Short mmCIF file of C-alpha atoms (C1' of nucleotides) in Angstrom, two decimals:
data_model
loop_
_atom_site.label_atom_id
_atom_site.label_comp_id
_atom_site.label_asym_id
_atom_site.label_seq_id
_atom_site.Cartn_x
_atom_site.Cartn_y
_atom_site.Cartn_z
CA UNK U 23 0.00 0.00 0.00
CA UNK U 24 2.90 2.31 0.66
CA UNK U 25 4.94 3.08 -2.38
CA UNK U 26 8.15 5.00 -2.54
CA UNK U 27 6.23 7.95 -3.93
CA UNK U 28 3.85 8.09 -0.99
CA UNK U 29 6.67 8.79 1.36
CA UNK U 30 6.53 12.47 0.61
CA UNK U 31 2.80 12.69 0.25
CA UNK U 32 0.80 14.84 2.56
CA UNK U 33 -1.40 13.01 4.97
CA UNK U 34 -5.17 12.98 5.20
CA UNK U 35 -6.94 13.22 8.56
CA UNK U 36 -7.71 9.56 8.46
CA UNK U 37 -4.07 8.71 7.95
CA UNK U 38 -2.95 10.98 10.75
CA UNK U 39 -5.58 9.47 12.98
CA UNK U 40 -4.47 5.94 12.18
CA UNK U 41 -0.80 6.69 12.63
CA UNK U 42 -1.08 8.77 15.74
CA UNK U 43 -3.77 6.79 17.45
CA UNK U 44 -6.11 9.70 18.04
CA UNK U 45 -9.59 9.99 16.60
CA UNK U 46 -10.36 12.09 13.57
CA UNK U 47 -12.74 14.18 15.63
CA UNK U 48 -9.98 14.81 18.12
CA UNK U 49 -7.76 16.11 15.34
CA UNK U 50 -10.52 18.46 14.27
CA UNK U 51 -10.76 19.51 17.87
CA UNK U 52 -7.04 20.16 18.21
CA UNK U 53 -7.13 22.20 15.07
CA UNK U 54 -10.02 24.27 16.38
CA UNK U 55 -7.98 24.90 19.53
CA UNK U 56 -4.98 25.93 17.50
CA UNK U 57 -2.76 23.03 18.51
CA UNK U 58 -2.25 21.84 14.97
CA UNK U 59 -2.78 23.30 11.53
CA UNK U 60 -3.72 21.96 8.17
CA UNK U 61 -3.88 22.98 4.56
CA UNK U 62 -6.86 22.27 2.40
CA UNK U 63 -6.93 20.64 -1.00
CA UNK U 64 -9.20 21.67 -3.86
CA UNK U 65 -12.10 19.83 -2.30
CA UNK U 66 -11.68 21.49 1.11
CA UNK U 67 -10.22 18.42 2.72
CA UNK U 68 -7.44 18.68 5.27
CA UNK U 69 -3.92 17.78 4.23
CA UNK U 70 -1.16 17.54 6.79
CA UNK U 71 2.57 17.66 6.46
CA UNK U 72 4.32 14.70 7.98
CA UNK U 73 5.57 16.80 10.91
CA UNK U 74 2.14 16.90 12.37
CA UNK U 75 2.73 13.39 13.65
CA UNK U 76 5.43 14.59 15.98
CA UNK U 77 3.29 17.43 17.14
CA UNK U 78 0.44 15.10 17.96
CA UNK U 79 2.85 12.76 19.70
CA UNK U 80 4.02 15.62 21.86
CA UNK U 81 0.44 16.53 22.67
CA UNK U 82 -0.36 13.01 23.75
CA UNK U 83 2.67 12.71 25.96
CA UNK U 84 1.96 16.06 27.58
CA UNK U 85 -1.55 14.90 28.26
CA UNK U 86 -0.27 11.85 30.03
CA UNK U 87 1.72 14.18 32.21
CA UNK U 88 -1.55 15.81 33.15
CA UNK U 89 -0.97 19.06 31.26
CA UNK U 90 -4.21 20.57 29.99
CA UNK U 91 -4.55 21.22 26.28
CA UNK U 92 -4.64 24.96 26.79
CA UNK U 93 -1.22 24.89 28.35
CA UNK U 94 0.12 22.54 25.72
CA UNK U 95 -1.17 24.98 23.14
CA UNK U 96 0.68 27.81 24.84
CA UNK U 97 3.87 25.82 24.84
CA UNK U 98 3.54 24.93 21.19
CA UNK U 99 2.79 28.49 20.28
CA UNK U 100 6.06 29.57 21.80
CA UNK U 101 8.04 27.55 19.37
CA UNK U 102 9.34 30.32 17.10
CA UNK U 103 7.17 29.63 14.10
CA UNK U 104 4.74 26.84 13.60
CA UNK U 105 7.26 24.24 12.73
CA UNK U 106 7.17 20.77 14.19
CA UNK U 107 8.95 20.42 17.53
CA UNK U 108 12.55 19.38 17.37
CA UNK U 109 14.52 17.43 19.93
CA UNK U 110 15.76 20.69 21.38
CA UNK U 111 12.25 22.05 21.75
CA UNK U 112 11.21 18.84 23.35
CA UNK U 113 14.01 19.10 25.84
CA UNK U 114 12.92 22.54 26.96
CA UNK U 115 9.33 21.49 27.36
CA UNK U 116 10.02 18.19 29.01
CA UNK U 117 12.28 19.81 31.57
CA UNK U 118 9.61 22.33 32.42
CA UNK U 119 6.95 19.67 32.72
CA UNK U 120 9.23 17.44 34.68
CA UNK U 121 9.56 20.15 37.28
CA UNK U 122 5.81 20.52 37.43
CA UNK U 123 5.46 16.80 37.83
CA UNK U 124 7.95 16.86 40.69
CA UNK U 125 5.94 19.57 42.33
CA UNK U 126 2.75 17.62 41.98
CA UNK U 127 4.32 14.48 43.34
CA UNK U 128 5.66 16.24 46.37
CA UNK U 129 2.30 17.78 47.08
CA UNK U 130 0.66 14.41 46.94
CA UNK U 131 3.32 12.93 49.20
CA UNK U 132 2.79 15.66 51.74
CA UNK U 133 -0.92 15.01 51.63
CA UNK U 134 -0.39 11.30 52.05
CA UNK U 135 1.85 11.82 55.04
CA UNK U 136 -0.73 13.98 56.67
CA UNK U 137 -3.39 11.46 55.93
CA UNK U 138 -1.32 8.70 57.44
CA UNK U 139 -0.63 10.84 60.44
CA UNK U 140 -4.35 11.31 60.86
CA UNK U 141 -5.51 7.77 60.33
CA UNK U 142 -7.55 6.75 63.29
CA UNK U 143 -7.67 10.16 64.88
CA UNK U 144 -11.02 10.85 63.35
CA UNK U 145 -11.01 14.44 64.39
CA UNK U 146 -11.45 16.24 61.10
CA UNK U 147 -11.79 19.41 63.08
CA UNK U 148 -11.98 22.66 61.22
CA UNK U 149 -9.45 24.27 63.53
CA UNK U 150 -7.07 21.53 64.51
CA UNK U 151 -6.93 18.82 61.85
CA UNK U 152 -3.94 19.20 59.55
CA UNK U 153 -5.89 17.57 56.77
CA UNK U 154 -8.24 20.49 56.72
CA UNK U 155 -7.88 24.27 56.70
CA UNK U 156 -4.36 25.06 55.46
CA UNK U 157 -4.73 25.55 51.76
CA UNK U 158 -1.07 24.99 51.28
CA UNK U 159 -1.14 21.52 49.88
CA UNK U 160 -3.21 21.76 46.79
CA UNK U 161 -4.96 24.57 45.11
CA UNK U 162 -2.71 27.52 45.33
CA UNK U 163 -4.71 29.10 42.65
CA UNK U 164 -2.20 31.75 41.76
CA UNK U 165 -0.79 32.04 38.28
CA UNK U 166 0.64 28.72 37.45
CA UNK U 167 -0.40 25.25 36.74
CA UNK U 168 -3.39 23.48 38.03
CA UNK U 169 -4.12 20.48 35.96
CA UNK U 170 -6.24 17.45 35.72
CA UNK U 171 -5.08 13.95 35.97
CA UNK U 172 -7.14 11.59 33.95
CA UNK U 173 -6.95 8.17 32.45
CA UNK U 174 -4.90 7.96 29.31
CA UNK U 175 -7.54 5.96 27.50
CA UNK U 176 -10.54 8.20 26.97
CA UNK U 177 -13.57 6.15 26.05
CA UNK P 13 -24.74 34.12 70.29
CA UNK P 14 -24.48 30.51 71.36
CA UNK P 15 -26.49 29.66 74.43
CA UNK P 16 -26.47 26.38 76.30
CA UNK P 17 -29.81 25.58 74.73
CA UNK P 18 -28.56 26.00 71.20
CA UNK P 19 -26.09 23.24 71.65
CA UNK P 20 -28.66 20.60 70.86
CA UNK P 21 -30.51 22.57 68.28
CA UNK P 22 -30.67 21.33 64.74
CA UNK P 23 -28.78 23.33 62.20
CA UNK P 24 -30.06 25.28 59.23
CA UNK P 25 -28.31 25.14 55.87
CA UNK P 26 -26.82 28.52 56.43
CA UNK P 27 -25.34 27.41 59.72
CA UNK P 28 -23.92 24.24 58.25
CA UNK P 29 -22.48 26.26 55.39
CA UNK P 30 -20.84 28.72 57.76
CA UNK P 31 -19.43 26.06 60.05
CA UNK P 32 -18.23 23.67 57.39
CA UNK P 33 -16.97 26.24 54.96
CA UNK P 34 -18.91 24.97 51.97
CA UNK P 35 -21.53 26.97 50.09
CA UNK P 36 -25.24 26.50 50.64
CA UNK P 37 -25.64 25.51 47.01
CA UNK P 38 -22.98 22.87 47.48
CA UNK P 39 -24.92 21.41 50.38
CA UNK P 40 -28.02 21.24 48.21
CA UNK P 41 -25.90 19.55 45.63
CA UNK P 42 -24.50 16.98 48.04
CA UNK P 43 -27.99 16.22 49.19
CA UNK P 44 -29.18 15.71 45.63
CA UNK P 45 -26.30 13.30 45.16
CA UNK P 46 -27.19 11.42 48.31
CA UNK P 47 -24.07 12.32 50.25
CA UNK P 48 -25.95 13.98 53.06
CA UNK P 49 -29.54 13.98 54.23
CA UNK P 50 -31.80 16.48 55.90
CA UNK P 51 -35.14 16.69 57.60
CA UNK P 52 -37.59 19.41 56.82
CA UNK P 53 -39.38 21.67 59.24
CA UNK P 54 -43.00 22.79 58.93
CA UNK P 55 -42.03 25.38 56.34
CA UNK P 56 -40.07 22.93 54.16
CA UNK P 57 -36.71 24.23 55.25
CA UNK P 58 -33.80 21.88 55.78
CA UNK P 59 -32.76 21.01 59.31
CA UNK P 60 -29.59 19.07 59.96
CA UNK P 61 -28.44 17.09 62.93
CA UNK P 62 -25.07 18.14 64.23
CA UNK P 63 -23.42 15.00 62.85
CA UNK P 64 -23.70 16.34 59.35
CA UNK P 65 -20.68 18.52 60.08
CA UNK P 66 -18.45 15.50 60.43
CA UNK P 67 -19.86 14.04 57.27
CA UNK P 68 -19.17 17.19 55.34
CA UNK P 69 -15.68 17.35 56.82
CA UNK P 70 -15.02 13.86 55.56
CA UNK P 71 -16.30 14.78 52.14
CA UNK P 72 -13.99 17.76 51.94
CA UNK P 73 -10.95 15.80 53.00
CA UNK P 74 -11.71 13.05 50.54
CA UNK P 75 -12.01 15.64 47.83
CA UNK P 76 -8.58 16.96 48.64
CA UNK P 77 -7.32 13.45 48.17
CA UNK P 78 -8.75 13.59 44.69
CA UNK P 79 -11.60 11.19 45.27
CA UNK P 80 -14.63 12.01 43.14
CA UNK P 81 -17.92 12.66 44.87
CA UNK P 82 -19.49 9.55 43.40
CA UNK P 83 -16.90 7.38 45.08
CA UNK P 84 -17.17 9.28 48.33
CA UNK P 85 -20.90 8.68 48.17
CA UNK P 86 -20.32 4.95 47.73
CA UNK P 87 -18.04 4.89 50.71
CA UNK P 88 -20.50 6.76 52.87
CA UNK P 89 -23.31 4.51 51.78
CA UNK P 90 -21.41 1.51 53.01
CA UNK P 91 -21.47 2.74 56.54
CA UNK P 92 -24.11 0.39 58.00
CA UNK P 93 -26.88 2.93 58.27
CA UNK P 94 -26.72 6.58 57.52
CA UNK P 95 -25.12 7.60 60.74
CA UNK P 96 -22.31 10.07 60.90
CA UNK P 97 -18.85 8.55 60.37
CA UNK P 98 -17.00 7.54 63.53
CA UNK P 99 -13.28 7.42 64.08
CA UNK P 100 -13.32 3.72 63.20
CA UNK P 101 -15.14 4.37 59.92
CA UNK P 102 -12.68 7.10 59.16
CA UNK P 103 -9.83 4.76 59.74
CA UNK P 104 -11.14 2.24 57.26
CA UNK P 105 -11.73 4.87 54.62
CA UNK P 106 -8.51 6.74 55.14
CA UNK P 107 -6.48 3.55 54.87
CA UNK P 108 -8.18 2.69 51.63
CA UNK P 109 -7.66 6.13 50.23
CA UNK P 110 -4.11 6.21 51.44
CA UNK P 111 -3.39 3.14 49.37
CA UNK P 112 -4.95 4.76 46.34
CA UNK P 113 -2.86 7.81 46.93
CA UNK P 114 0.27 5.68 47.12
CA UNK P 115 -0.67 4.08 43.87
CA UNK P 116 -1.18 7.40 42.22
CA UNK P 117 2.09 8.73 43.50
CA UNK P 118 4.04 5.77 42.25
CA UNK P 119 2.44 6.04 38.85
CA UNK P 120 3.46 9.66 38.65
CA UNK P 121 6.97 8.84 39.75
CA UNK P 122 7.27 6.18 37.10
CA UNK P 123 6.07 8.65 34.54
CA UNK P 124 8.53 11.25 35.74
CA UNK P 125 11.40 8.83 35.53
CA UNK P 126 10.49 7.95 32.01
CA UNK P 127 10.19 11.55 31.15
CA UNK P 128 13.61 12.29 32.58
CA UNK P 129 15.00 9.32 30.73
CA UNK P 130 13.60 10.71 27.54
CA UNK P 131 14.59 14.32 27.92
CA UNK P 132 16.52 15.32 24.89
CA UNK P 133 15.92 12.17 22.94
CA UNK P 134 13.02 13.73 21.14
CA UNK P 135 11.98 10.51 19.54
CA UNK P 136 8.37 10.24 20.63
CA UNK P 137 8.04 7.30 18.33
CA UNK P 138 4.86 5.32 18.46
CA UNK P 139 6.78 2.06 18.56
CA UNK P 140 9.90 2.78 20.52
CA UNK P 141 9.36 5.66 22.93
CA UNK P 142 8.65 4.49 26.47
CA UNK P 143 6.61 7.61 27.07
CA UNK P 144 4.14 6.47 24.49
CA UNK P 145 2.32 3.23 23.69
CA UNK P 146 2.36 1.13 26.87
CA UNK P 147 -0.87 1.94 28.59
CA UNK P 148 0.55 0.67 31.82
CA UNK P 149 1.27 3.92 33.53
CA UNK P 150 -2.04 5.65 33.71
CA UNK P 151 -5.44 4.74 32.59
CA UNK P 152 -5.91 1.11 33.21
CA UNK P 153 -9.57 1.63 32.89
CA UNK P 154 -10.63 -1.54 34.63
CA UNK P 155 -12.94 -1.48 37.59
CA UNK P 156 -11.28 0.68 40.11
CA UNK P 157 -10.42 4.21 40.71
CA UNK P 158 -9.73 6.82 38.20
CA UNK P 159 -10.03 10.22 39.68
CA UNK P 160 -9.49 13.83 39.09
CA UNK P 161 -7.01 15.97 40.80
CA UNK P 162 -8.13 19.52 41.13
CA UNK P 163 -7.41 22.57 43.17
CA UNK P 164 -8.91 22.51 46.63
CA UNK P 165 -10.24 26.01 46.29
CA UNK P 166 -13.05 25.93 43.77
CA UNK P 167 -13.96 29.46 42.75
"C1'" DC G 9 -47.56 43.89 61.12
"C1'" DC G 10 -44.14 44.43 58.29
"C1'" DT G 11 -39.61 44.32 56.57
"C1'" DT G 12 -35.48 42.00 55.84
"C1'" DG G 13 -32.81 38.18 55.31
"C1'" DA G 14 -32.69 33.36 54.90
"C1'" DC G 15 -34.75 29.78 52.63
"C1'" DC G 16 -37.22 27.01 48.77
"C1'" DT G 17 -37.26 24.89 43.72
"C1'" DC G 18 -35.93 24.95 39.11
"C1'" DT G 19 -33.45 26.21 34.99
"C1'" DG G 20 -29.38 27.24 32.82
"C1'" DG G 21 -24.38 28.21 32.64
"C1'" DT G 22 -19.51 27.03 33.50
"C1'" DT G 23 -14.76 24.18 31.93
"C1'" DA G 24 -12.33 20.27 29.74
"C1'" DA G 25 -11.82 17.28 26.12
"C1'" DC G 26 -13.91 15.21 23.37
"C1'" DT G 27 -17.77 12.17 20.86
"C1'" DC G 28 -21.92 11.55 18.06
"C1'" DG G 29 -25.15 12.50 14.59
"C1'" DA G 30 -27.31 14.95 10.74
"C1'" DG G 31 -27.03 16.37 6.28
"C1'" DG G 32 -24.14 17.05 2.49
"C1'" DT G 33 -19.65 16.73 -0.57
"C1'" DT G 34 -15.35 14.46 -2.37
"C1'" DT G 35 -12.35 10.69 -3.41
"C1'" DT G 36 -11.37 6.35 -4.63
"C1'" DA G 37 -11.92 1.93 -6.52
"C1'" DC G 38 -14.05 -1.17 -9.50
"C1'" DG B 27 -19.98 5.67 -14.22
"C1'" DT B 28 -21.31 4.62 -9.98
"C1'" DA B 29 -21.16 3.13 -5.31
"C1'" DA B 30 -18.81 3.05 -1.09
"C1'" DA B 31 -15.73 5.11 1.92
"C1'" DA B 32 -13.83 9.10 3.57
"C1'" DC B 33 -14.36 13.73 4.21
"C1'" DC B 34 -16.78 18.37 5.43
"C1'" DT B 35 -19.45 21.66 8.97
"C1'" DC B 36 -22.24 22.50 12.69
"C1'" DG B 37 -24.83 21.69 16.75
"C1'" DA B 38 -25.73 19.08 20.68
"C1'" DG B 39 -24.48 15.71 24.32
"C1'" DT B 40 -21.27 13.88 27.87
"C1'" DT B 41 -19.15 14.13 33.07
"C1'" DA B 42 -17.89 16.58 37.31
"C1'" DA B 43 -18.87 19.79 40.68
"C1'" DC B 44 -20.77 23.10 41.41
"C1'" DC B 45 -22.65 28.66 40.94
"C1'" DA B 46 -26.03 32.27 39.50
"C1'" DG B 47 -30.42 33.94 39.14
"C1'" DA B 48 -35.52 33.99 38.83
"C1'" DG B 49 -39.60 33.87 41.22
"C1'" DG B 50 -41.72 32.78 45.40
"C1'" DT B 51 -42.06 31.43 50.63
"C1'" DC B 52 -40.72 31.56 55.51
"C1'" DA B 53 -38.83 33.30 59.92
"C1'" DA B 54 -37.29 36.65 63.24
"C1'" DG B 55 -37.00 41.21 65.14
"C1'" DG B 56 -38.76 45.70 66.30
#
DNA sequence: CCTTGACCTCTGGTTAACTCGAGGTTTTAC
DNA sequence: GTAAAACCTCGAGTTAACCAGAGGTCAAGG
């Protein structure tokens, strides 16, 4: 099915979907959100350059890290033009996200330790229980990242 | 404001809201979801026994752990009758949730390690990149817990 | 008695990340 | 040439955890 000539062909949505593992509708959705771009052929159908595959791959990985699409979009937008991400770009982003992941992990560990400290106490008092009041564990809602963690297999 | 007689009085929604720190509308919502119950007075207004405060406290803590309301509701339902949770009940639940938290933390750590291992490689290949394919890190969608992690301060 | 504030129900809106379907066009393959 | 498969747009539905507001009732104080 794949000839030598096809290697440089642009991809249709269906092909991108098949190769990247995301649904066609999701690709439409990403495009609407500005995460990816496409050109149109004479019949108004989307045609993608091969680099879109790497872009989609990056999106999927970032999602597994719990980064919301909006933030992924921001990150992608900051790549100088709209080229596909290179290894260097990836390094910058992955280091940033790795730090965020560290942060999230340490918050969860702190929470777990408090929970373990409280097991059996049963107080849950508004004033005294360390599991309550102090908003310092999660939800500092300042400028920064608050993200969702969800299953990787949406269905 | 608080007399000795008030101590045994039933609470209004407004009072529960003030003492527990959740909004009145949220209490309505919890009731609709079956997480709490109320009696009504002659004028159809909600009246709560004092124990509801502990129940709400437990709900809030569980939410900080990232447990969705539906699952919290299940847990509360499994308390023999609809009494307020005791220290023993709390122990059972907090141990369960602590294990889930551990699980979540270790998944994130695994993911972080992979991410760090991959920084700079930039491959993101469908077949080879450990950050991709294997669905073993997040999102085993079997029966069990998949939950959201969100800021503790909804507003 | 009358005003004010708390309460009631119900509808609709919010965000995220999509999916599904309707109704119609284009491409591809035979 | 025609039929099937793939594509198009647009609108609505999904889940979670609520909040806002409309329109009306109830309770407490002076």
